[in-house]
Tab-separated table of C-alpha atoms and ligand atoms in Angstrom:
chain	number	residue	atom	x	y	z
A	875	UNK	CA	0.000	0.000	0.000
A	876	UNK	CA	2.773	2.364	0.993
A	877	UNK	CA	4.759	1.423	-2.124
A	878	UNK	CA	1.745	2.071	-4.366
A	879	UNK	CA	1.271	5.537	-2.916
A	880	UNK	CA	4.962	6.272	-3.413
A	881	UNK	CA	4.776	5.163	-7.076
A	882	UNK	CA	1.777	7.403	-7.653
A	883	UNK	CA	3.623	10.377	-6.204
A	884	UNK	CA	6.736	9.603	-8.237
A	885	UNK	CA	4.831	9.506	-11.501
A	886	UNK	CA	3.129	12.828	-10.752
A	887	UNK	CA	6.578	14.268	-10.090
A	888	UNK	CA	7.827	13.030	-13.453
A	889	UNK	CA	4.809	14.459	-15.265
A	890	UNK	CA	5.613	17.834	-13.678
A	891	UNK	CA	9.256	17.515	-14.761
A	892	UNK	CA	8.325	16.794	-18.363
A	893	UNK	CA	6.253	19.975	-18.519
A	894	UNK	CA	7.225	23.605	-18.714
A	895	UNK	CA	6.876	25.236	-15.309
A	896	UNK	CA	5.877	28.897	-15.331
A	897	UNK	CA	5.679	30.912	-12.132
A	898	UNK	CA	4.557	34.529	-11.912
A	899	UNK	CA	7.041	35.847	-9.364
A	900	UNK	CA	6.470	39.577	-9.911
A	901	UNK	CA	4.087	42.162	-11.372
A	902	UNK	CA	1.153	39.804	-10.780
A	903	UNK	CA	-1.432	42.398	-9.728
A	904	UNK	CA	1.160	45.208	-9.891
A	905	UNK	CA	2.619	47.416	-12.622
A	906	UNK	CA	6.235	47.098	-11.460
A	907	UNK	CA	8.587	44.302	-10.349
A	908	UNK	CA	8.166	42.182	-13.477
A	909	UNK	CA	9.624	38.674	-13.110
A	910	UNK	CA	8.509	35.281	-14.420
A	911	UNK	CA	10.249	31.982	-13.714
A	912	UNK	CA	10.557	29.389	-16.487
A	913	UNK	CA	11.743	25.877	-15.677
A	914	UNK	CA	12.157	22.897	-17.953
A	915	UNK	CA	14.480	19.882	-18.119
A	916	UNK	CA	16.491	21.042	-15.091
A	917	UNK	CA	17.045	24.506	-16.568
A	918	UNK	CA	15.720	27.584	-14.838
A	919	UNK	CA	15.431	31.026	-16.397
A	920	UNK	CA	13.765	34.333	-15.663
A	921	UNK	CA	11.894	36.542	-18.059
A	922	UNK	CA	12.777	40.017	-16.688
A	923	UNK	CA	13.991	40.775	-13.174
A	924	UNK	CA	12.453	44.138	-12.371
A	925	UNK	CA	12.436	46.488	-9.427
A	926	UNK	CA	9.251	47.336	-7.540
A	927	UNK	CA	8.594	51.072	-7.597
A	928	UNK	CA	6.069	53.308	-5.916
A	929	UNK	CA	4.889	53.812	-2.345
A	930	UNK	CA	6.824	52.170	0.497
A	931	UNK	CA	4.449	49.209	0.847
A	932	UNK	CA	5.223	48.267	-2.770
A	933	UNK	CA	8.937	49.128	-2.981
A	934	UNK	CA	9.613	47.206	0.262
A	935	UNK	CA	9.063	44.034	-1.764
A	936	UNK	CA	12.488	44.556	-3.351
A	937	UNK	CA	13.996	43.483	-0.042
A	938	UNK	CA	12.215	40.105	0.070
A	939	UNK	CA	14.288	37.076	-0.965
A	940	UNK	CA	13.694	35.406	-4.339
A	941	UNK	CA	11.930	32.057	-4.064
A	942	UNK	CA	14.770	30.239	-5.828
A	943	UNK	CA	18.509	30.361	-5.234
A	944	UNK	CA	20.175	32.826	-7.611
A	945	UNK	CA	22.911	30.347	-8.587
A	946	UNK	CA	20.261	27.929	-9.889
A	947	UNK	CA	19.129	30.414	-12.576
A	948	UNK	CA	20.895	29.746	-15.887
A	949	UNK	CA	19.662	32.727	-17.925
A	950	UNK	CA	17.540	35.873	-17.941
A	951	UNK	CA	15.572	36.821	-21.049
A	952	UNK	CA	15.104	40.577	-20.761
A	953	UNK	CA	12.311	42.429	-22.599
A	954	UNK	CA	13.523	46.026	-22.147
A	955	UNK	CA	15.538	48.486	-20.078
A	956	UNK	CA	12.855	50.087	-17.903
A	957	UNK	CA	13.911	49.680	-14.293
A	958	UNK	CA	10.694	47.842	-13.364
A	959	UNK	CA	11.834	45.094	-15.775
A	960	UNK	CA	15.617	45.067	-15.266
A	961	UNK	CA	16.293	46.867	-11.953
A	962	UNK	CA	16.963	43.799	-9.768
A	963	UNK	CA	19.393	42.094	-12.166
A	964	UNK	CA	22.417	43.313	-10.129
A	965	UNK	CA	20.798	41.910	-6.970
A	966	UNK	CA	20.416	38.542	-8.685
A	967	UNK	CA	24.103	38.733	-9.637
A	968	UNK	CA	25.085	39.779	-6.109
A	969	UNK	CA	23.291	36.693	-4.801
A	970	UNK	CA	25.217	34.382	-7.107
A	971	UNK	CA	23.648	34.418	-10.594
A	972	UNK	CA	26.412	33.821	-13.163
A	973	UNK	CA	24.279	32.999	-16.221
A	974	UNK	CA	23.708	35.084	-19.326
A	975	UNK	CA	21.334	38.019	-19.705
A	976	UNK	CA	19.952	38.035	-23.243
A	977	UNK	CA	18.535	41.302	-24.596
A	978	UNK	CA	18.517	43.379	-27.772
A	979	UNK	CA	21.539	45.547	-28.606
A	980	UNK	CA	19.866	48.904	-27.784
A	981	UNK	CA	18.625	47.432	-24.485
A	982	UNK	CA	22.161	46.291	-23.657
A	983	UNK	CA	23.423	49.850	-24.210
A	984	UNK	CA	20.573	51.332	-22.176
A	985	UNK	CA	21.424	48.997	-19.268
A	986	UNK	CA	24.800	50.720	-18.971
A	987	UNK	CA	22.914	53.938	-18.181
A	988	UNK	CA	19.912	52.591	-16.282
A	989	UNK	CA	21.574	50.155	-13.846
A	990	UNK	CA	24.145	52.565	-12.333
A	991	UNK	CA	21.273	55.024	-11.892
A	992	UNK	CA	19.209	52.297	-10.181
A	993	UNK	CA	22.134	51.656	-7.781
A	994	UNK	CA	21.931	55.357	-6.869
A	995	UNK	CA	18.162	55.112	-6.291
A	996	UNK	CA	18.692	52.132	-3.962
A	997	UNK	CA	21.360	53.991	-2.014
A	998	UNK	CA	18.811	56.722	-1.274
A	999	UNK	CA	16.113	54.139	-0.631
A	1000	UNK	CA	18.303	52.466	1.992
A	1001	UNK	CA	18.426	55.751	3.954
A	1002	UNK	CA	14.600	55.882	3.912
A	1003	UNK	CA	14.107	52.412	5.406
A	1004	UNK	CA	12.913	52.337	8.983
A	1005	UNK	CA	15.187	50.861	11.642
A	1006	UNK	CA	12.486	48.324	12.427
A	1007	UNK	CA	12.293	47.139	8.805
A	1008	UNK	CA	16.097	46.902	8.546
A	1009	UNK	CA	16.247	44.877	11.768
A	1010	UNK	CA	13.395	42.574	10.764
A	1011	UNK	CA	14.966	41.723	7.374
A	1012	UNK	CA	18.629	41.979	8.493
A	1013	UNK	CA	19.374	44.742	5.973
A	1014	UNK	CA	22.743	46.366	6.574
A	1015	UNK	CA	23.514	48.006	3.228
A	1016	UNK	CA	21.820	49.091	-0.024
A	1017	UNK	CA	20.468	46.155	-2.067
A	1018	UNK	CA	23.420	46.393	-4.461
A	1019	UNK	CA	26.165	48.790	-5.519
A	1020	UNK	CA	28.072	49.841	-8.628
A	1021	UNK	CA	30.437	46.839	-8.378
A	1022	UNK	CA	27.432	44.512	-8.683
A	1023	UNK	CA	26.271	46.593	-11.665
A	1024	UNK	CA	29.690	46.197	-13.328
A	1025	UNK	CA	29.543	42.413	-12.926
A	1026	UNK	CA	25.959	42.376	-14.253
A	1027	UNK	CA	26.925	44.246	-17.407
A	1028	UNK	CA	29.628	41.631	-18.087
A	1029	UNK	CA	26.930	38.950	-18.238
A	1030	UNK	CA	24.809	40.758	-20.863
A	1031	UNK	CA	24.650	39.133	-24.304
A	1032	UNK	CA	23.282	41.554	-26.923
A	1033	UNK	CA	21.275	39.929	-29.704
A	1034	UNK	CA	19.458	41.158	-32.804
A	1035	UNK	CA	15.703	41.263	-33.323
A	1036	UNK	CA	14.691	38.067	-35.114
A	1037	UNK	CA	17.878	36.200	-34.113
A	1038	UNK	CA	17.237	32.774	-32.610
A	1039	UNK	CA	19.166	32.073	-29.428
A	1040	UNK	CA	19.306	28.713	-27.674
A	1041	UNK	CA	19.948	28.370	-23.952
A	1042	UNK	CA	19.552	24.833	-22.593
A	1043	UNK	CA	16.078	23.631	-23.545
A	1044	UNK	CA	14.883	27.181	-24.372
A	1045	UNK	CA	14.983	28.655	-27.842
A	1046	UNK	CA	14.113	32.368	-27.935
A	1047	UNK	CA	13.340	34.996	-30.531
A	1048	UNK	CA	12.834	38.733	-29.902
A	1049	UNK	CA	10.147	40.830	-31.647
A	1050	UNK	CA	9.758	44.636	-31.681
A	1051	UNK	CA	7.320	45.804	-29.002
A	1052	UNK	CA	7.090	49.493	-30.036
A	1053	UNK	CA	7.427	50.635	-26.407
A	1054	UNK	CA	10.881	52.244	-25.927
A	1055	UNK	CA	14.194	51.914	-27.782
A	1056	UNK	CA	15.118	48.224	-27.952
A	1057	UNK	CA	11.920	46.962	-26.296
A	1058	UNK	CA	10.977	43.424	-27.267
A	1059	UNK	CA	8.397	40.730	-26.843
A	1060	UNK	CA	10.014	37.298	-26.450
A	1061	UNK	CA	8.921	33.985	-27.948
A	1062	UNK	CA	10.205	31.027	-25.921
A	1063	UNK	CA	10.065	27.580	-27.527
A	1064	UNK	CA	10.871	24.394	-25.683
A	1065	UNK	CA	10.722	20.719	-26.617
A	1066	UNK	CA	8.781	18.377	-24.378
A	1067	UNK	CA	9.917	14.770	-23.759
A	1068	UNK	CA	7.397	13.411	-26.255
A	1069	UNK	CA	8.988	15.511	-29.008
A	1070	UNK	CA	6.182	18.089	-29.025
A	1071	UNK	CA	7.252	21.679	-28.817
A	1072	UNK	CA	5.534	24.279	-26.692
A	1073	UNK	CA	5.624	28.022	-27.385
A	1074	UNK	CA	4.944	30.843	-24.974
A	1075	UNK	CA	5.087	34.510	-25.961
A	1076	UNK	CA	5.878	37.246	-23.432
A	1077	UNK	CA	4.629	40.582	-24.733
A	1078	UNK	CA	6.795	42.698	-22.385
A	1079	UNK	CA	5.403	46.230	-22.332
A	1080	UNK	CA	3.433	46.830	-25.509
A	1081	UNK	CA	3.591	50.163	-27.342
A	1082	UNK	CA	0.549	52.132	-28.527
A	1083	UNK	CA	-0.978	51.563	-31.979
A	1084	UNK	CA	0.088	54.967	-33.278
A	1085	UNK	CA	3.469	55.656	-31.710
A	1086	UNK	CA	5.375	58.863	-32.320
A	1087	UNK	CA	9.141	58.356	-32.679
A	1088	UNK	CA	9.143	54.663	-31.794
A	1089	UNK	CA	8.569	51.986	-34.446
A	1090	UNK	CA	5.233	50.233	-34.575
A	1091	UNK	CA	5.064	46.992	-32.637
A	1092	UNK	CA	5.248	43.757	-34.605
A	1093	UNK	CA	2.251	41.467	-34.521
A	1094	UNK	CA	2.671	38.718	-31.917
A	1095	UNK	CA	3.976	35.431	-33.381
A	1096	UNK	CA	2.080	32.136	-33.328
A	1097	UNK	CA	2.234	30.580	-29.860
A	1098	UNK	CA	0.368	28.188	-27.567
A	1099	UNK	CA	0.363	30.600	-24.632
A	1100	UNK	CA	0.572	34.373	-24.392
A	1101	UNK	CA	1.590	36.468	-21.401
A	1102	UNK	CA	0.191	39.917	-22.074
A	1103	UNK	CA	0.807	43.143	-20.151
A	1104	UNK	CA	-2.325	44.947	-18.962
A	1105	UNK	CA	-1.195	48.284	-17.489
A	1106	UNK	CA	-4.011	50.146	-19.266
A	1107	UNK	CA	-6.422	47.195	-19.343
A	1108	UNK	CA	-9.392	49.384	-18.394
A	1109	UNK	CA	-8.527	52.802	-19.881
A	1110	UNK	CA	-8.108	54.494	-23.222
A	1111	UNK	CA	-5.625	57.324	-23.702
A	1112	UNK	CA	-7.087	60.805	-24.031
A	1113	UNK	CA	-7.731	61.836	-27.620
A	1114	UNK	CA	-6.012	65.199	-27.518
A	1115	UNK	CA	-3.560	66.929	-29.773
A	1116	UNK	CA	-0.255	67.381	-27.877
A	1117	UNK	CA	0.805	70.077	-30.353
A	1118	UNK	CA	-2.166	72.250	-29.406
A	1119	UNK	CA	-1.213	72.024	-25.719
A	1120	UNK	CA	2.410	72.917	-26.466
A	1121	UNK	CA	1.366	75.889	-28.643
A	1122	UNK	CA	-0.815	77.194	-25.817
A	1123	UNK	CA	1.950	76.676	-23.218
A	1124	UNK	CA	4.638	78.356	-25.320
A	1125	UNK	CA	2.444	81.366	-26.142
A	1126	UNK	CA	1.744	81.802	-22.428
A	1127	UNK	CA	5.379	81.865	-21.294
A	1128	UNK	CA	6.483	83.850	-24.348
A	1129	UNK	CA	4.055	86.609	-23.539
A	1130	UNK	CA	5.231	86.769	-19.901
A	1131	UNK	CA	8.914	86.047	-20.627
A	1132	UNK	CA	8.756	82.992	-18.384
A	1133	UNK	CA	10.234	79.497	-18.553
A	1134	UNK	CA	8.353	76.416	-19.693
A	1135	UNK	CA	9.547	73.573	-17.456
A	1136	UNK	CA	8.917	70.099	-18.836
A	1137	UNK	CA	9.599	67.192	-16.455
A	1138	UNK	CA	10.206	64.169	-18.700
A	1139	UNK	CA	11.270	60.555	-18.238
A	1140	UNK	CA	14.791	60.056	-19.565
A	1141	UNK	CA	14.044	57.081	-21.801
A	1142	UNK	CA	11.650	57.749	-24.647
A	1143	UNK	CA	9.625	60.688	-23.327
A	1144	UNK	CA	12.453	63.247	-23.427
A	1145	UNK	CA	13.314	62.310	-27.014
A	1146	UNK	CA	9.639	62.377	-27.972
A	1147	UNK	CA	9.190	65.890	-26.532
A	1148	UNK	CA	12.314	67.112	-28.334
A	1149	UNK	CA	11.005	65.610	-31.570
A	1150	UNK	CA	7.648	67.372	-31.157
A	1151	UNK	CA	9.388	70.690	-30.389
A	1152	UNK	CA	11.593	70.251	-33.472
A	1153	UNK	CA	8.644	69.524	-35.770
A	1154	UNK	CA	6.629	72.431	-34.379
A	1155	UNK	CA	9.503	74.846	-34.811
A	1156	UNK	CA	9.999	73.637	-38.380
A	1157	UNK	CA	6.299	74.164	-39.107
A	1158	UNK	CA	6.534	77.612	-37.438
A	1159	UNK	CA	3.854	76.582	-34.955
A	1160	UNK	CA	6.142	77.834	-32.162
A	1161	UNK	CA	9.073	80.268	-32.351
A	1162	UNK	CA	12.697	79.134	-32.031
A	1163	UNK	CA	13.025	79.655	-28.300
A	1164	UNK	CA	16.130	78.387	-26.503
A	1165	UNK	CA	15.638	74.727	-25.509
A	1166	UNK	CA	17.712	73.356	-22.632
A	1167	UNK	CA	18.120	69.611	-22.094
A	1168	UNK	CA	19.204	69.323	-18.469
A	1169	UNK	CA	19.481	65.684	-17.385
A	1170	UNK	CA	22.721	63.681	-17.588
A	1171	UNK	CA	20.791	60.446	-18.030
A	1172	UNK	CA	18.451	61.829	-20.710
A	1173	UNK	CA	21.443	63.257	-22.578
A	1174	UNK	CA	23.114	59.846	-22.749
A	1175	UNK	CA	19.870	58.131	-23.758
A	1176	UNK	CA	19.326	60.749	-26.486
A	1177	UNK	CA	22.763	59.850	-27.875
A	1178	UNK	CA	21.616	56.229	-28.094
A	1179	UNK	CA	18.474	57.283	-29.980
A	1180	UNK	CA	20.802	59.008	-32.456
A	1181	UNK	CA	23.056	55.946	-32.634
A	1182	UNK	CA	20.140	53.582	-33.315
A	1183	UNK	CA	18.460	55.717	-35.987
A	1184	UNK	CA	17.250	52.563	-37.753
A	1185	UNK	CA	15.301	51.594	-34.620
A	1186	UNK	CA	13.570	54.988	-34.484
A	1187	UNK	CA	10.558	55.659	-36.655
A	1188	UNK	CA	11.053	59.072	-38.201
A	1189	UNK	CA	9.860	59.918	-41.736
A	1190	UNK	CA	12.705	60.958	-44.038
A	1191	UNK	CA	11.340	64.519	-44.242
A	1192	UNK	CA	12.057	64.847	-40.489
A	1193	UNK	CA	15.660	63.568	-40.551
A	1194	UNK	CA	16.733	67.118	-39.712
A	1195	UNK	CA	15.759	66.181	-36.140
A	1196	UNK	CA	19.180	64.620	-35.547
A	1197	UNK	CA	20.969	67.739	-36.804
A	1198	UNK	CA	18.620	69.816	-34.618
A	1199	UNK	CA	19.721	67.828	-31.541
A	1200	UNK	CA	23.317	68.817	-32.236
A	1201	UNK	CA	22.624	72.407	-33.221
A	1202	UNK	CA	22.618	75.571	-31.158
A	1203	UNK	CA	18.841	75.254	-30.965
A	1204	UNK	CA	19.274	72.682	-28.180
A	1205	UNK	CA	21.603	73.500	-25.289
A	1206	UNK	CA	22.828	70.283	-23.711
A	1207	UNK	CA	23.496	70.874	-20.047
A	1208	UNK	CA	26.081	68.296	-18.971
A	1209	UNK	CA	27.719	69.712	-15.885
A	1210	UNK	CA	26.189	70.556	-12.516
A	1211	UNK	CA	27.719	74.060	-12.686
A	1212	UNK	CA	25.974	74.757	-16.015
A	1213	UNK	CA	22.739	73.476	-14.531
A	1214	UNK	CA	23.109	75.867	-11.582
A	1215	UNK	CA	23.599	78.770	-13.996
A	1216	UNK	CA	20.498	77.694	-15.929
A	1217	UNK	CA	18.445	77.997	-12.742
A	1218	UNK	CA	19.164	81.768	-12.880
A	1219	UNK	CA	18.781	82.162	-16.675
A	1220	UNK	CA	15.909	84.488	-17.612
A	1221	UNK	CA	13.081	83.369	-19.928
A	1222	UNK	CA	11.589	82.903	-22.329
A	1223	UNK	CA	12.856	79.386	-22.882
A	1224	UNK	CA	12.055	75.706	-22.494
A	1225	UNK	CA	13.762	73.439	-19.957
A	1226	UNK	CA	13.382	69.675	-20.407
A	1227	UNK	CA	14.648	67.858	-17.328
A	1228	UNK	CA	14.192	64.692	-15.257
A	1229	UNK	CA	12.780	63.003	-13.352
A	1230	UNK	CA	9.409	62.824	-15.080
A	1231	UNK	CA	7.514	62.640	-11.769
A	1232	UNK	CA	9.753	65.237	-10.041
A	1233	UNK	CA	10.802	62.585	-7.520
A	1234	UNK	CA	14.495	63.455	-7.871
A	1235	UNK	CA	17.093	64.826	-10.284
A	1236	UNK	CA	17.864	68.334	-11.547
A	1237	UNK	CA	14.202	69.180	-12.197
A	1238	UNK	CA	13.882	69.835	-8.451
A	1239	UNK	CA	16.306	72.797	-8.618
A	1240	UNK	CA	14.398	74.346	-11.533
A	1241	UNK	CA	11.086	73.920	-9.738
A	1242	UNK	CA	12.486	75.312	-6.494
A	1243	UNK	CA	13.680	78.429	-8.266
A	1244	UNK	CA	10.694	79.006	-10.565
A	1245	UNK	CA	7.539	77.513	-9.050
A	1246	UNK	CA	6.667	80.684	-7.091
A	1247	UNK	CA	6.895	82.903	-10.188
A	1248	UNK	CA	3.577	83.184	-12.116
A	1249	UNK	CA	5.434	83.919	-15.367
A	1250	UNK	CA	6.547	80.267	-15.533
A	1251	UNK	CA	4.677	77.138	-16.490
A	1252	UNK	CA	5.118	73.454	-15.634
A	1253	UNK	CA	4.045	71.036	-18.362
A	1254	UNK	CA	3.748	67.377	-17.350
A	1255	UNK	CA	4.160	64.788	-20.059
A	1256	UNK	CA	3.318	61.532	-18.352
A	1257	UNK	CA	1.693	59.634	-15.530
A	1258	UNK	CA	2.330	61.028	-12.027
A	1259	UNK	CA	2.295	58.269	-9.399
A	1260	UNK	CA	0.837	58.738	-5.942
A	1261	UNK	CA	3.115	60.227	-3.273
A	1262	UNK	CA	5.257	62.101	-5.840
A	1263	UNK	CA	5.865	65.856	-6.073
A	1264	UNK	CA	4.563	65.719	-9.646
A	1265	UNK	CA	1.210	64.365	-8.452
A	1266	UNK	CA	0.937	67.101	-5.791
A	1267	UNK	CA	1.594	69.871	-8.322
A	1268	UNK	CA	-0.708	68.360	-10.945
A	1269	UNK	CA	-3.524	67.932	-8.415
A	1270	UNK	CA	-3.343	71.672	-7.723
A	1271	UNK	CA	-1.833	71.746	-4.231
A	1272	UNK	CA	-1.340	75.404	-3.247
A	1273	UNK	CA	1.894	74.595	-1.408
A	1274	UNK	CA	4.386	71.827	-2.093
A	1275	UNK	CA	7.532	70.619	-0.419
A	1276	UNK	CA	10.702	70.667	-2.553
A	1277	UNK	CA	14.055	69.531	-1.159
A	1278	UNK	CA	12.804	69.925	2.381
A	1279	UNK	CA	11.266	73.409	2.064
A	1280	UNK	CA	7.715	74.520	1.373
A	1281	UNK	CA	6.922	76.589	-1.724
A	1282	UNK	CA	3.740	78.307	-2.923
A	1283	UNK	CA	2.691	77.123	-6.395
A	1284	UNK	CA	2.248	80.271	-8.492
A	1285	UNK	CA	3.466	78.932	-11.855
A	1286	UNK	CA	0.787	77.694	-14.273
A	1287	UNK	CA	0.373	73.941	-14.567
A	1288	UNK	CA	-0.702	71.842	-17.575
A	1289	UNK	CA	-0.363	68.249	-18.734
A	1290	UNK	CA	-0.222	66.239	-21.920
A	1291	UNK	CA	-1.920	62.908	-21.265
A	1292	UNK	CA	-1.614	61.268	-24.669
A	1293	UNK	CA	2.102	60.461	-24.942
A	1294	UNK	CA	2.087	57.133	-23.105
A	1295	UNK	CA	4.532	54.479	-24.325
A	1296	UNK	CA	1.939	51.824	-23.437
A	1297	UNK	CA	-0.916	50.410	-25.463
A	1298	UNK	CA	-4.285	51.448	-24.023
A	1299	UNK	CA	-7.321	49.176	-23.581
A	1300	UNK	CA	-8.411	49.540	-27.198
A	1301	UNK	CA	-4.860	48.850	-28.470
A	1302	UNK	CA	-4.421	45.778	-26.227
A	1303	UNK	CA	-7.738	44.315	-27.342
A	1304	UNK	CA	-6.747	44.838	-30.987
A	1305	UNK	CA	-3.306	43.307	-30.332
A	1306	UNK	CA	-4.901	40.181	-28.828
A	1307	UNK	CA	-6.816	39.795	-32.116
A	1308	UNK	CA	-3.481	38.762	-33.699
A	1309	UNK	CA	-3.015	35.877	-31.265
A	1310	UNK	CA	-3.115	32.346	-32.638
A	1311	UNK	CA	-6.774	31.280	-32.509
A	1312	UNK	CA	-5.732	27.733	-31.506
A	1313	UNK	CA	-3.962	29.089	-28.413
A	1314	UNK	CA	-4.373	27.264	-25.118
A	1315	UNK	CA	-4.394	30.227	-22.734
A	1316	UNK	CA	-3.740	33.938	-22.297
A	1317	UNK	CA	-2.191	35.108	-19.015
A	1318	UNK	CA	-2.638	38.746	-18.050
A	1319	UNK	CA	0.321	40.047	-16.113
A	1320	UNK	CA	1.848	43.434	-15.321
A	1321	UNK	CA	-1.352	45.208	-14.359
A	1322	UNK	CA	-3.502	45.974	-11.346
A	1323	UNK	CA	-6.380	43.572	-10.705
A	1324	UNK	CA	-9.121	45.975	-11.904
A	1325	UNK	CA	-7.566	46.548	-15.351
A	1326	UNK	CA	-6.683	42.845	-15.652
A	1327	UNK	CA	-10.257	41.764	-14.963
A	1328	UNK	CA	-11.652	44.336	-17.387
A	1329	UNK	CA	-9.289	43.273	-20.171
A	1330	UNK	CA	-9.781	39.546	-19.461
A	1331	UNK	CA	-13.550	39.904	-19.829
A	1332	UNK	CA	-13.215	41.863	-23.068
A	1333	UNK	CA	-10.713	39.401	-24.616
A	1334	UNK	CA	-12.857	36.436	-23.650
A	1335	UNK	CA	-16.060	38.007	-24.984
A	1336	UNK	CA	-14.518	39.142	-28.256
A	1337	UNK	CA	-12.265	36.178	-29.132
A	1338	UNK	CA	-13.462	33.399	-26.750
A	1339	UNK	CA	-9.858	32.816	-25.600
A	1340	UNK	CA	-9.398	31.263	-22.145
A	1341	UNK	CA	-7.849	34.018	-20.019
A	1342	UNK	CA	-6.095	33.571	-16.690
A	1343	UNK	CA	-5.295	36.250	-14.103
A	1344	UNK	CA	-2.396	34.800	-12.100
A	1345	UNK	CA	-1.786	35.874	-8.523
A	1346	UNK	CA	1.669	36.467	-7.066
A	1347	UNK	CA	3.687	33.191	-7.135
A	1348	UNK	CA	0.955	31.235	-8.950
A	1349	UNK	CA	2.546	28.299	-10.789
A	1350	UNK	CA	1.385	26.560	-13.976
A	1351	UNK	CA	2.632	23.379	-15.645
A	1352	UNK	CA	2.175	23.703	-19.399
B	2343	ZN	ZN1	8.357	49.638	-19.852
């Protein structure tokens, strides 16, 4: 009797081994901290290894241990260089991961900018942790440092879109996702013991249907399973014309001789804003005001956008954009001293600086110096998360705290809502229409539960696909 039971257990174990194990170890019910575990034929890999961002109760998750030992992971397949997808790679390395990190060439170059910056963020984050939290989790230093970043970068293997790469039982191919420079969706193929192959496609973050600057996303390839992001699973982007908002903003500061301050994310958004400003100046929609690009990180990323021209979607009539970036029309502010001088520079002019949510970086010095002057204007270009200075200003707080001091908000405030690098609900539903109709299941990941449920219902009703909403650490054997 005992032997029989043992045999039964053993065979169930072998069935599990012969299947592909998928575990949603991050971003299940969240929009940051993306990480999925793949396991087959004794090989373990991650798809993404992202940092949790946002309020303390979310970012504290970065300090929790991974479920599996880092030295048992053989590879990481990385979709793109946003920190919520790649930001914990150096921690994985610090804990013993010595495998390869496969990503596209532009992503590999972006990692050299993003990961040292992430180490800086974690250094600050460490100072914010409560003594109680540090004691409870035995935290004595920041999660990782620049030495861990250096080692991580040595393990990166850049690959081309469309190139097939084999790692153990996993064969992968990267497809353009239309999200930021280098962003990819990844098709993973693996052979089962019976000779059948199984294909699972990870969308990564999906770009909008009508992107400006970035190339259009490729249609998803044929697969048995799809893991689809769902950040905007219940919302459509505002149908507004960003050019109209910029014209209005520029005419306002021009008239008053003020500064237009544009907080912008360093990857993608800054370059998009510069491209819009270039086109509008060329069309004489706005005058040729001085434009200042004041963010060391955004400056380096902009150089990569120039380097990877073929990965940027600009019509040939607008190729002058790259010359514009290197002309006197754009002042690149590299050094801290120059940035300090810019704080005192009189308007009219346009300052593009980071961070996009005003949660750090040089933008804080420009806001501190100009927010109390009604001649100036602050123009937001993206989502402002809760508990950020950007959210406070955008919500119309009369007073805000900047670098430890309170300031009265007298500058005008406006926002462009339509420049998201993500597909909205309508785009995601259309994208799912390209899935293989013989698919076995769609998993919705990288989204809050409300948007995931909304999108799941819509996909099921429209295409009759079985849709799953995995919870944190849910495991599937495919
Ligand atoms: Zn992203």
